[in-house]
mmCIF file of C-alpha atoms and ligand atoms in Angstrom:
data_model
loop_
_atom_site.group_PDB
_atom_site.id
_atom_site.type_symbol
_atom_site.label_atom_id
_atom_site.label_comp_id
_atom_site.label_asym_id
_atom_site.label_seq_id
_atom_site.Cartn_x
_atom_site.Cartn_y
_atom_site.Cartn_z
ATOM 1 C CA MET A 1 99.777 126.193 -19.644
ATOM 2 C CA ASP A 2 101.316 129.384 -21.031
ATOM 3 C CA LYS A 3 102.113 127.812 -24.376
ATOM 4 C CA MET A 4 98.581 126.419 -24.671
ATOM 5 C CA ASN A 5 97.071 129.820 -23.842
ATOM 6 C CA GLU A 6 99.389 131.447 -26.356
ATOM 7 C CA THR A 7 98.161 129.055 -29.089
ATOM 8 C CA ILE A 8 94.542 129.795 -28.153
ATOM 9 C CA ARG A 9 95.198 133.530 -28.323
ATOM 10 C CA GLU A 10 96.846 133.187 -31.739
ATOM 11 C CA ALA A 11 94.009 130.977 -32.964
ATOM 12 C CA GLU A 12 91.447 133.624 -32.015
ATOM 13 C CA GLU A 13 93.526 136.203 -33.858
ATOM 14 C CA SER A 14 93.729 134.218 -37.062
ATOM 15 C CA LEU A 15 90.767 131.793 -37.349
ATOM 16 C CA LEU A 16 87.296 133.078 -38.134
ATOM 17 C CA HIS A 17 85.322 132.749 -34.912
ATOM 18 C CA THR A 18 82.570 130.370 -36.049
ATOM 19 C CA TYR A 19 82.969 128.111 -33.003
ATOM 20 C CA ASN A 20 83.015 128.805 -29.279
ATOM 21 C CA ARG A 21 85.877 126.409 -28.669
ATOM 22 C CA PHE A 22 86.813 124.692 -25.415
ATOM 23 C CA PRO A 23 90.102 126.071 -24.040
ATOM 24 C CA VAL A 24 92.281 123.097 -24.923
ATOM 25 C CA VAL A 25 94.858 122.372 -27.635
ATOM 26 C CA PHE A 26 95.084 118.681 -28.460
ATOM 27 C CA ASP A 27 98.426 117.370 -29.566
ATOM 28 C CA HIS A 28 98.229 113.615 -30.080
ATOM 29 C CA GLY A 29 96.134 110.546 -29.376
ATOM 30 C CA GLU A 30 96.497 106.879 -28.520
ATOM 31 C CA GLY A 31 93.652 104.367 -28.491
ATOM 32 C CA VAL A 32 90.683 106.155 -26.910
ATOM 33 C CA ARG A 33 92.829 108.833 -25.279
ATOM 34 C CA LEU A 34 93.865 112.321 -26.300
ATOM 35 C CA TYR A 35 96.767 114.391 -24.921
ATOM 36 C CA ASP A 36 96.952 118.174 -24.908
ATOM 37 C CA THR A 37 100.113 120.173 -25.590
ATOM 38 C CA GLU A 38 100.824 120.229 -21.831
ATOM 39 C CA GLY A 39 100.756 116.433 -21.673
ATOM 40 C CA LYS A 40 97.412 116.132 -19.829
ATOM 41 C CA GLU A 41 95.486 112.943 -20.681
ATOM 42 C CA TYR A 42 91.798 112.871 -21.660
ATOM 43 C CA LEU A 43 89.399 109.981 -22.208
ATOM 44 C CA ASP A 44 87.713 110.758 -25.516
ATOM 45 C CA PHE A 45 83.958 110.165 -25.757
ATOM 46 C CA CYS A 46 83.546 112.559 -28.672
ATOM 47 C CA ALA A 47 85.950 111.030 -31.219
ATOM 48 C CA GLY A 48 86.064 114.252 -33.230
ATOM 49 C CA ILE A 49 82.234 113.977 -33.460
ATOM 50 C CA ALA A 50 81.893 110.324 -34.440
ATOM 51 C CA VAL A 51 84.899 110.482 -36.762
ATOM 52 C CA HIS A 52 87.613 108.393 -35.096
ATOM 53 C CA ALA A 53 85.869 105.054 -35.430
ATOM 54 C CA LEU A 54 89.162 103.176 -35.163
ATOM 55 C CA GLY A 55 90.454 105.353 -32.321
ATOM 56 C CA TYR A 56 93.941 106.842 -32.430
ATOM 57 C CA GLY A 57 97.115 105.088 -33.560
ATOM 58 C CA ASN A 58 95.685 102.102 -35.454
ATOM 59 C CA ARG A 59 98.916 100.616 -36.881
ATOM 60 C CA GLU A 60 97.556 99.169 -40.127
ATOM 61 C CA TYR A 61 95.672 102.373 -40.906
ATOM 62 C CA GLU A 62 98.781 104.471 -40.337
ATOM 63 C CA GLU A 63 100.964 102.141 -42.393
ATOM 64 C CA ALA A 64 98.537 101.969 -45.319
ATOM 65 C CA LEU A 65 98.148 105.753 -45.398
ATOM 66 C CA THR A 66 101.876 106.380 -45.035
ATOM 67 C CA ALA A 67 102.578 104.060 -47.978
ATOM 68 C CA GLN A 68 99.867 105.737 -50.074
ATOM 69 C CA LEU A 69 101.181 109.199 -49.130
ATOM 70 C CA LYS A 70 104.587 108.257 -50.501
ATOM 71 C CA LYS A 71 103.098 106.727 -53.643
ATOM 72 C CA LEU A 72 100.412 109.153 -54.816
ATOM 73 C CA THR A 73 97.866 111.324 -52.984
ATOM 74 C CA HIS A 74 95.849 112.822 -55.803
ATOM 75 C CA THR A 75 95.198 112.386 -59.484
ATOM 76 C CA SER A 76 91.985 113.979 -60.767
ATOM 77 C CA ASN A 77 88.675 112.414 -61.566
ATOM 78 C CA TYR A 78 89.703 112.581 -65.237
ATOM 79 C CA TYR A 79 91.725 109.425 -64.507
ATOM 80 C CA TYR A 80 91.224 106.119 -62.716
ATOM 81 C CA ASN A 81 92.988 105.008 -59.529
ATOM 82 C CA GLU A 82 93.058 101.621 -57.802
ATOM 83 C CA PRO A 83 92.342 102.659 -54.175
ATOM 84 C CA ALA A 84 89.086 104.347 -55.283
ATOM 85 C CA VAL A 85 87.937 101.147 -56.963
ATOM 86 C CA ARG A 86 88.729 99.046 -53.893
ATOM 87 C CA ALA A 87 87.104 101.602 -51.566
ATOM 88 C CA ALA A 88 83.976 101.781 -53.732
ATOM 89 C CA LYS A 89 83.643 97.992 -53.894
ATOM 90 C CA ALA A 90 83.996 97.743 -50.110
ATOM 91 C CA LEU A 91 81.405 100.488 -49.599
ATOM 92 C CA LEU A 92 78.953 98.812 -51.963
ATOM 93 C CA ARG A 93 79.423 95.514 -50.142
ATOM 94 C CA ILE A 94 78.546 97.060 -46.761
ATOM 95 C CA THR A 95 75.687 99.273 -47.981
ATOM 96 C CA GLY A 96 74.088 96.723 -50.324
ATOM 97 C CA LEU A 97 73.714 99.499 -52.928
ATOM 98 C CA SER A 98 75.019 99.886 -56.468
ATOM 99 C CA LYS A 99 77.169 102.982 -57.237
ATOM 100 C CA VAL A 100 79.355 105.377 -55.211
ATOM 101 C CA PHE A 101 80.311 109.032 -55.584
ATOM 102 C CA PHE A 102 83.099 110.090 -53.189
ATOM 103 C CA THR A 103 83.052 113.560 -51.625
ATOM 104 C CA ASN A 104 85.281 115.405 -49.160
ATOM 105 C CA SER A 105 82.707 115.932 -46.439
ATOM 106 C CA GLY A 106 79.261 115.063 -45.187
ATOM 107 C CA ALA A 107 77.611 118.232 -46.455
ATOM 108 C CA GLU A 108 78.883 117.526 -49.961
ATOM 109 C CA ALA A 109 77.466 114.009 -49.790
ATOM 110 C CA VAL A 110 74.065 115.525 -48.942
ATOM 111 C CA GLU A 111 74.398 118.034 -51.803
ATOM 112 C CA GLY A 112 75.051 115.175 -54.204
ATOM 113 C CA ALA A 113 72.105 113.170 -52.880
ATOM 114 C CA ILE A 114 69.790 116.156 -53.401
ATOM 115 C CA LYS A 115 71.053 116.640 -56.959
ATOM 116 C CA ALA A 116 70.633 112.934 -57.746
ATOM 117 C CA ALA A 117 67.054 112.978 -56.417
ATOM 118 C CA ARG A 118 66.127 116.087 -58.395
ATOM 119 C CA LYS A 119 67.677 114.718 -61.601
ATOM 120 C CA TYR A 120 65.902 111.383 -61.122
ATOM 121 C CA ALA A 121 62.556 113.164 -60.833
ATOM 122 C CA TYR A 122 63.369 115.485 -63.749
ATOM 123 C CA LEU A 123 64.122 112.572 -66.064
ATOM 124 C CA LYS A 124 60.743 111.077 -65.171
ATOM 125 C CA ASP A 125 58.521 114.082 -65.968
ATOM 126 C CA GLN A 126 60.802 116.915 -67.229
ATOM 127 C CA LYS A 127 59.300 119.186 -64.567
ATOM 128 C CA THR A 128 61.426 121.603 -62.555
ATOM 129 C CA ASP A 129 59.277 122.181 -59.486
ATOM 130 C CA HIS A 130 59.989 119.042 -57.455
ATOM 131 C CA GLU A 131 59.751 119.085 -53.687
ATOM 132 C CA ILE A 132 61.780 117.326 -51.028
ATOM 133 C CA ILE A 133 60.442 116.506 -47.588
ATOM 134 C CA ALA A 134 62.925 116.879 -44.716
ATOM 135 C CA MET A 135 62.513 116.654 -40.933
ATOM 136 C CA GLU A 136 62.292 119.190 -38.143
ATOM 137 C CA HIS A 137 65.326 119.160 -35.807
ATOM 138 C CA SER A 138 67.413 117.466 -38.492
ATOM 139 C CA PHE A 139 71.010 118.271 -39.340
ATOM 140 C CA HIS A 140 72.532 117.699 -42.770
ATOM 141 C CA GLY A 141 75.404 120.195 -42.966
ATOM 142 C CA ARG A 142 76.224 123.865 -43.506
ATOM 143 C CA THR A 143 76.454 124.310 -47.295
ATOM 144 C CA MET A 144 73.401 125.926 -48.911
ATOM 145 C CA GLY A 145 71.722 122.747 -50.164
ATOM 146 C CA ALA A 146 72.433 120.749 -47.009
ATOM 147 C CA LEU A 147 71.378 123.718 -44.870
ATOM 148 C CA SER A 148 68.116 123.961 -46.834
ATOM 149 C CA VAL A 149 67.093 120.477 -45.659
ATOM 150 C CA THR A 150 68.311 121.145 -42.096
ATOM 151 C CA GLY A 151 65.283 121.679 -39.860
ATOM 152 C CA ASN A 152 66.728 124.461 -37.745
ATOM 153 C CA SER A 153 65.513 127.968 -38.551
ATOM 154 C CA ALA A 154 68.231 129.618 -36.443
ATOM 155 C CA TYR A 155 70.895 128.046 -38.674
ATOM 156 C CA GLN A 156 68.998 129.136 -41.810
ATOM 157 C CA GLU A 157 67.683 132.610 -41.090
ATOM 158 C CA PRO A 158 70.752 134.798 -41.746
ATOM 159 C CA PHE A 159 71.349 132.974 -45.016
ATOM 160 C CA LEU A 160 67.888 133.067 -46.556
ATOM 161 C CA PRO A 161 66.719 132.334 -49.170
ATOM 162 C CA MET A 162 67.372 128.591 -49.015
ATOM 163 C CA ILE A 163 67.077 126.379 -52.091
ATOM 164 C CA GLY A 164 63.390 126.128 -52.911
ATOM 165 C CA ASN A 165 60.686 123.522 -52.481
ATOM 166 C CA ILE A 166 61.761 121.945 -49.210
ATOM 167 C CA ARG A 167 58.974 121.049 -46.759
ATOM 168 C CA PHE A 168 59.453 120.035 -43.147
ATOM 169 C CA ALA A 169 57.608 117.229 -41.369
ATOM 170 C CA ALA A 170 57.805 116.205 -37.719
ATOM 171 C CA PHE A 171 60.325 113.416 -37.155
ATOM 172 C CA ASN A 172 58.717 110.160 -35.998
ATOM 173 C CA ASP A 173 55.261 111.392 -37.059
ATOM 174 C CA LEU A 174 54.251 109.507 -40.198
ATOM 175 C CA ASN A 175 51.014 111.428 -40.656
ATOM 176 C CA SER A 176 52.859 114.728 -40.756
ATOM 177 C CA VAL A 177 54.978 113.309 -43.623
ATOM 178 C CA LYS A 178 51.936 111.955 -45.465
ATOM 179 C CA ALA A 179 50.253 115.337 -45.214
ATOM 180 C CA LEU A 180 53.066 116.947 -47.208
ATOM 181 C CA VAL A 181 53.209 114.479 -50.102
ATOM 182 C CA ASN A 182 51.823 115.730 -53.435
ATOM 183 C CA ASP A 183 52.555 115.201 -57.180
ATOM 184 C CA ARG A 184 55.658 117.358 -56.977
ATOM 185 C CA THR A 185 57.284 115.434 -54.112
ATOM 186 C CA CYS A 186 60.372 113.555 -55.289
ATOM 187 C CA ALA A 187 62.228 112.493 -52.149
ATOM 188 C CA ILE A 188 62.234 112.252 -48.375
ATOM 189 C CA ILE A 189 65.487 112.875 -46.513
ATOM 190 C CA LEU A 190 66.104 111.957 -42.893
ATOM 191 C CA GLU A 191 68.716 110.776 -40.429
ATOM 192 C CA THR A 192 68.058 107.207 -39.299
ATOM 193 C CA VAL A 193 69.136 108.428 -35.860
ATOM 194 C CA GLN A 194 69.062 112.208 -35.468
ATOM 195 C CA GLY A 195 72.470 113.282 -34.151
ATOM 196 C CA GLU A 196 72.823 117.037 -33.653
ATOM 197 C CA GLY A 197 69.081 117.156 -32.955
ATOM 198 C CA GLY A 198 69.681 115.342 -29.634
ATOM 199 C CA ILE A 199 70.322 111.614 -30.415
ATOM 200 C CA VAL A 200 66.815 110.582 -31.412
ATOM 201 C CA PRO A 201 66.443 107.222 -33.178
ATOM 202 C CA ALA A 202 63.650 106.871 -35.752
ATOM 203 C CA THR A 203 60.929 104.577 -34.459
ATOM 204 C CA LYS A 204 60.399 101.281 -36.296
ATOM 205 C CA GLU A 205 56.857 102.277 -37.328
ATOM 206 C CA PHE A 206 58.052 105.617 -38.624
ATOM 207 C CA LEU A 207 60.939 104.392 -40.761
ATOM 208 C CA SER A 208 59.071 101.403 -42.216
ATOM 209 C CA GLY A 209 56.080 103.685 -42.790
ATOM 210 C CA VAL A 210 58.225 106.212 -44.665
ATOM 211 C CA ARG A 211 59.746 103.417 -46.763
ATOM 212 C CA GLU A 212 56.266 102.112 -47.656
ATOM 213 C CA LEU A 213 55.094 105.613 -48.467
ATOM 214 C CA CYS A 214 58.094 106.105 -50.790
ATOM 215 C CA ASP A 215 57.400 102.799 -52.558
ATOM 216 C CA GLU A 216 53.723 103.581 -52.930
ATOM 217 C CA LYS A 217 54.251 107.129 -54.305
ATOM 218 C CA GLY A 218 57.471 106.535 -56.253
ATOM 219 C CA LEU A 219 59.591 108.780 -53.977
ATOM 220 C CA LEU A 220 63.259 108.315 -53.167
ATOM 221 C CA LEU A 221 64.260 107.632 -49.585
ATOM 222 C CA ILE A 222 67.539 109.370 -48.741
ATOM 223 C CA LEU A 223 68.978 108.248 -45.412
ATOM 224 C CA ASP A 224 71.679 110.438 -43.929
ATOM 225 C CA GLU A 225 73.952 108.041 -42.026
ATOM 226 C CA ILE A 226 76.842 110.458 -41.745
ATOM 227 C CA GLN A 227 76.759 110.253 -37.937
ATOM 228 C CA CYS A 228 74.875 107.036 -37.157
ATOM 229 C CA GLY A 229 76.412 104.920 -39.945
ATOM 230 C CA MET A 230 79.742 103.116 -40.204
ATOM 231 C CA GLY A 231 79.186 100.695 -37.362
ATOM 232 C CA ARG A 232 78.142 103.198 -34.726
ATOM 233 C CA SER A 233 74.699 101.624 -34.288
ATOM 234 C CA GLY A 234 76.094 98.103 -33.858
ATOM 235 C CA GLU A 235 75.240 97.354 -37.488
ATOM 236 C CA MET A 236 77.313 98.689 -40.367
ATOM 237 C CA PHE A 237 74.378 101.060 -41.090
ATOM 238 C CA ALA A 238 71.605 101.956 -38.683
ATOM 239 C CA TYR A 239 68.934 101.210 -41.319
ATOM 240 C CA GLU A 240 69.829 97.517 -40.931
ATOM 241 C CA LEU A 241 68.339 97.686 -37.419
ATOM 242 C CA TYR A 242 65.018 98.475 -39.105
ATOM 243 C CA GLY A 243 65.202 96.087 -42.060
ATOM 244 C CA VAL A 244 64.777 99.113 -44.337
ATOM 245 C CA ARG A 245 66.955 99.982 -47.329
ATOM 246 C CA PRO A 246 67.352 103.524 -48.680
ATOM 247 C CA ASP A 247 67.563 104.526 -52.354
ATOM 248 C CA ILE A 248 70.447 106.825 -51.508
ATOM 249 C CA VAL A 249 72.594 106.819 -48.385
ATOM 250 C CA THR A 250 75.028 109.543 -47.344
ATOM 251 C CA VAL A 251 78.133 108.651 -45.339
ATOM 252 C CA ALA A 252 81.130 110.617 -44.013
ATOM 253 C CA LYS A 253 82.602 111.094 -40.494
ATOM 254 C CA GLY A 254 83.642 107.540 -39.443
ATOM 255 C CA ILE A 255 84.309 106.322 -42.966
ATOM 256 C CA GLY A 256 87.686 108.093 -43.097
ATOM 257 C CA SER A 257 88.396 107.751 -39.368
ATOM 258 C CA GLY A 258 90.213 111.119 -39.458
ATOM 259 C CA ILE A 259 90.835 111.723 -43.180
ATOM 260 C CA PRO A 260 88.193 114.055 -44.682
ATOM 261 C CA VAL A 261 86.053 111.901 -46.950
ATOM 262 C CA GLY A 262 82.388 111.194 -47.541
ATOM 263 C CA ALA A 263 80.212 109.570 -50.149
ATOM 264 C CA PHE A 264 76.711 109.210 -51.431
ATOM 265 C CA VAL A 265 75.776 105.728 -52.503
ATOM 266 C CA LEU A 266 72.891 104.986 -54.865
ATOM 267 C CA SER A 267 70.676 102.047 -55.712
ATOM 268 C CA GLU A 268 70.972 100.637 -59.217
ATOM 269 C CA GLU A 269 67.653 102.221 -60.238
ATOM 270 C CA VAL A 270 68.694 105.719 -59.119
ATOM 271 C CA ALA A 271 72.260 105.365 -60.444
ATOM 272 C CA GLU A 272 70.931 104.362 -63.860
ATOM 273 C CA HIS A 273 68.469 107.234 -64.045
ATOM 274 C CA SER A 274 70.106 110.297 -62.480
ATOM 275 C CA LEU A 275 73.551 111.918 -62.565
ATOM 276 C CA LYS A 276 75.475 111.441 -65.818
ATOM 277 C CA ALA A 277 78.823 112.695 -67.164
ATOM 278 C CA GLY A 278 78.913 116.452 -66.706
ATOM 279 C CA ASP A 279 76.154 116.583 -64.074
ATOM 280 C CA HIS A 280 78.333 116.524 -60.984
ATOM 281 C CA GLY A 281 81.977 116.626 -60.024
ATOM 282 C CA THR A 282 84.694 117.271 -57.462
ATOM 283 C CA THR A 283 88.431 117.896 -57.712
ATOM 284 C CA TYR A 284 89.513 115.961 -54.631
ATOM 285 C CA GLY A 285 86.645 113.510 -54.158
ATOM 286 C CA GLY A 286 87.815 109.891 -54.189
ATOM 287 C CA ASN A 287 91.487 110.702 -54.532
ATOM 288 C CA PRO A 288 93.870 107.785 -53.841
ATOM 289 C CA PHE A 289 94.790 109.031 -50.353
ATOM 290 C CA ALA A 290 91.212 109.467 -49.088
ATOM 291 C CA ALA A 291 90.149 106.253 -50.823
ATOM 292 C CA CYS A 292 92.997 104.392 -49.131
ATOM 293 C CA ALA A 293 91.599 105.571 -45.784
ATOM 294 C CA VAL A 294 88.107 104.284 -46.666
ATOM 295 C CA GLU A 295 89.410 100.944 -47.876
ATOM 296 C CA THR A 296 91.546 100.482 -44.766
ATOM 297 C CA VAL A 297 88.813 101.568 -42.362
ATOM 298 C CA ILE A 298 86.351 99.071 -43.820
ATOM 299 C CA SER A 299 88.895 96.245 -43.749
ATOM 300 C CA GLN A 300 89.766 97.102 -40.121
ATOM 301 C CA PHE A 301 86.074 96.938 -39.214
ATOM 302 C CA GLU A 302 86.005 93.388 -40.484
ATOM 303 C CA LYS A 303 89.345 92.385 -38.954
ATOM 304 C CA LEU A 304 88.496 93.784 -35.521
ATOM 305 C CA ASN A 305 84.912 92.526 -35.701
ATOM 306 C CA LEU A 306 83.900 96.031 -34.685
ATOM 307 C CA THR A 307 80.133 95.847 -35.156
ATOM 308 C CA GLU A 308 79.941 92.835 -32.813
ATOM 309 C CA ARG A 309 82.020 94.706 -30.251
ATOM 310 C CA VAL A 310 79.805 97.775 -30.572
ATOM 311 C CA LYS A 311 76.693 95.680 -29.930
ATOM 312 C CA GLU A 312 78.163 94.586 -26.615
ATOM 313 C CA THR A 313 79.868 97.783 -25.445
ATOM 314 C CA GLY A 314 76.909 99.828 -26.701
ATOM 315 C CA LYS A 315 74.494 97.825 -24.583
ATOM 316 C CA TYR A 316 76.759 98.327 -21.585
ATOM 317 C CA LEU A 317 77.053 102.087 -22.201
ATOM 318 C CA GLY A 318 73.256 102.310 -22.381
ATOM 319 C CA GLU A 319 72.896 100.454 -19.083
ATOM 320 C CA ARG A 320 75.459 102.617 -17.291
ATOM 321 C CA LEU A 321 73.831 105.822 -18.566
ATOM 322 C CA SER A 322 70.377 104.604 -17.527
ATOM 323 C CA GLU A 323 71.675 104.210 -13.974
ATOM 324 C CA LEU A 324 72.462 107.935 -13.987
ATOM 325 C CA VAL A 325 68.899 108.761 -15.039
ATOM 326 C CA LYS A 326 67.632 107.060 -11.869
ATOM 327 C CA GLU A 327 70.262 108.625 -9.711
ATOM 328 C CA TYR A 328 70.176 112.317 -10.701
ATOM 329 C CA ASP A 329 66.837 114.088 -10.704
ATOM 330 C CA PHE A 330 68.051 116.650 -13.265
ATOM 331 C CA ILE A 331 68.695 113.932 -15.881
ATOM 332 C CA ARG A 332 65.498 113.287 -17.810
ATOM 333 C CA GLU A 333 66.283 110.482 -20.213
ATOM 334 C CA ALA A 334 68.942 108.303 -21.863
ATOM 335 C CA ARG A 335 68.424 107.618 -25.582
ATOM 336 C CA GLY A 336 70.510 105.902 -28.185
ATOM 337 C CA VAL A 337 71.683 102.919 -30.164
ATOM 338 C CA GLY A 338 75.079 101.179 -30.219
ATOM 339 C CA LEU A 339 77.786 103.650 -29.282
ATOM 340 C CA MET A 340 75.665 106.727 -30.010
ATOM 341 C CA TRP A 341 73.939 107.905 -26.842
ATOM 342 C CA GLY A 342 72.441 111.054 -25.426
ATOM 343 C CA LEU A 343 71.561 112.068 -21.860
ATOM 344 C CA GLU A 344 68.887 114.734 -21.816
ATOM 345 C CA PHE A 345 68.951 117.114 -18.849
ATOM 346 C CA VAL A 346 66.181 119.322 -17.522
ATOM 347 C CA LYS A 347 66.326 122.879 -18.877
ATOM 348 C CA GLU A 348 67.593 124.357 -15.601
ATOM 349 C CA LYS A 349 70.831 122.326 -15.806
ATOM 350 C CA PRO A 350 72.738 123.333 -18.933
ATOM 351 C CA VAL A 351 74.781 120.416 -20.282
ATOM 352 C CA SER A 352 77.425 122.835 -21.600
ATOM 353 C CA GLU A 353 78.507 123.303 -17.963
ATOM 354 C CA VAL A 354 78.987 119.522 -17.647
ATOM 355 C CA CYS A 355 81.060 119.437 -20.860
ATOM 356 C CA LYS A 356 83.358 122.120 -19.429
ATOM 357 C CA ARG A 357 83.775 120.370 -16.100
ATOM 358 C CA SER A 358 84.311 117.013 -17.777
ATOM 359 C CA LEU A 359 87.153 118.483 -19.776
ATOM 360 C CA GLU A 360 88.759 119.662 -16.519
ATOM 361 C CA ASN A 361 88.307 116.123 -15.210
ATOM 362 C CA GLY A 362 89.983 114.651 -18.290
ATOM 363 C CA LEU A 363 86.891 113.572 -20.205
ATOM 364 C CA VAL A 364 85.967 114.847 -23.677
ATOM 365 C CA LEU A 365 82.197 115.159 -24.238
ATOM 366 C CA VAL A 366 80.061 117.338 -26.482
ATOM 367 C CA SER A 367 76.442 118.405 -26.339
ATOM 368 C CA ALA A 368 73.588 118.223 -28.832
ATOM 369 C CA ALA A 369 70.230 119.994 -29.108
ATOM 370 C CA ARG A 370 67.453 119.488 -26.475
ATOM 371 C CA ASN A 371 70.010 120.062 -23.695
ATOM 372 C CA THR A 372 71.501 116.644 -24.401
ATOM 373 C CA LEU A 373 74.952 115.380 -23.481
ATOM 374 C CA ARG A 374 76.315 113.282 -26.341
ATOM 375 C CA PHE A 375 78.403 110.103 -26.130
ATOM 376 C CA LEU A 376 80.233 109.083 -29.323
ATOM 377 C CA PRO A 377 83.390 107.210 -28.289
ATOM 378 C CA PRO A 378 85.772 105.524 -30.731
ATOM 379 C CA LEU A 379 84.251 102.145 -31.589
ATOM 380 C CA ILE A 380 87.208 100.327 -30.013
ATOM 381 C CA VAL A 381 86.195 101.543 -26.535
ATOM 382 C CA THR A 382 86.091 98.835 -23.812
ATOM 383 C CA LYS A 383 83.780 98.293 -20.830
ATOM 384 C CA GLN A 384 86.629 99.419 -18.545
ATOM 385 C CA ASP A 385 86.859 102.686 -20.498
ATOM 386 C CA ILE A 386 83.095 103.098 -20.075
ATOM 387 C CA ASP A 387 83.423 102.549 -16.311
ATOM 388 C CA GLU A 388 86.187 105.151 -16.192
ATOM 389 C CA MET A 389 84.028 107.561 -18.203
ATOM 390 C CA ILE A 390 81.086 107.117 -15.803
ATOM 391 C CA GLU A 391 83.348 107.778 -12.849
ATOM 392 C CA LYS A 392 84.713 110.985 -14.429
ATOM 393 C CA LEU A 393 81.212 112.032 -15.479
ATOM 394 C CA ARG A 394 79.884 111.559 -11.937
ATOM 395 C CA ARG A 395 82.569 113.920 -10.663
ATOM 396 C CA SER A 396 81.506 116.451 -13.297
ATOM 397 C CA LEU A 397 77.788 116.084 -12.451
HETATM 398 C C1 PLP B 401 78.085 115.986 -39.429
HETATM 399 C C2 PLP B 401 76.892 115.712 -40.204
HETATM 400 C C3 PLP B 401 76.707 116.241 -41.501
HETATM 401 C C4 PLP B 401 77.685 117.207 -42.125
HETATM 402 O O1 PLP B 401 78.950 116.655 -42.333
HETATM 403 P P1 PLP B 401 80.212 117.634 -42.567
HETATM 404 O O2 PLP B 401 81.343 116.686 -42.843
HETATM 405 O O3 PLP B 401 80.389 118.443 -41.326
HETATM 406 O O4 PLP B 401 79.891 118.486 -43.739
HETATM 407 C C5 PLP B 401 75.577 115.876 -42.194
HETATM 408 N N1 PLP B 401 74.666 115.040 -41.657
HETATM 409 C C6 PLP B 401 74.802 114.514 -40.438
HETATM 410 C C7 PLP B 401 73.778 113.570 -39.917
HETATM 411 C C8 PLP B 401 75.909 114.848 -39.653
HETATM 412 O O5 PLP B 401 76.020 114.362 -38.415
#
């Protein structure tokens, strides 16, 4: 314990305190389990916030990345590399879209999507006053552009002014979106399932309505699938559950399963009429090492038949969580899709307390807005792991 406390003390001395961290130092992982530096085992239902899709210690992933590490990690986007081509082709196959730009993070993918949408509109009418409609309680990242479309005034206030011409509608309220559309509107951005906002799936009527509205008014639909994409919903992308296709999709988190990588992916129409040579760039984005991770993650999804597994385990997780809603009067609701679930508590029972106790009981959980406990296990989780999680959670409740 002393060594772990010493590391925590040193961390607080040297790292900028932008997080109130849990008092634990993780050392290694195996499957769906994490181990701290004292050797204590934890069942992980956070997965580094929906990152470790493949869990820990996937052999083929480790071997592919080790081989790529020894070969070449980085070139520059001035040159071509084979892993980026294979990763892009795989990503196009699973998104059904036309062109990829690789980034290093989710926020950067959102930045790129915003730039592509603005350029697309600019090429149409040469105007420079286009508006984007975003959603209340959304989360798109912490960089200035991504923060500007994040519907959380507490996150924005100290950093005002945001980038201009962003309007906020109420999520799942089509009329509130319609009311904001005018001749300057160029795009609508939303999460298919709101993550940080408390695990709130878009309703079918809302998402199909927004798609129709975009088609009717010539607006781009940008779906942020950074958290809900990459198999977490039981489909490769959550928009497949709705039979809706975006013009631009942003991905990150699970796509690298632990290596920092993201992407924005565009339809042929948008790719043809938006960002051109010189308009956008990145030093690291799509380097051979990160691209190797993407390529391997997507091939592992197919090999392990992960989306089919998620459909089944996700249904089971939803059932087990719904039992808790009946059982505990301070739990208001269970919401979610696939292996992305939230348990909303009444205000008087702060979920942060449950996260702390769960950690003591060897269970890693994080919270989200609306006093919601969040469940985002690695996608390889089994029903037995879910049973074990429920048992540990009960003790923490
Ligand atoms: C995490 C997240 C982001 C930001 O990704 P980073 O990699 O942290 O920059 C954006 N959108 C959604 C929906 C997210 O969950």
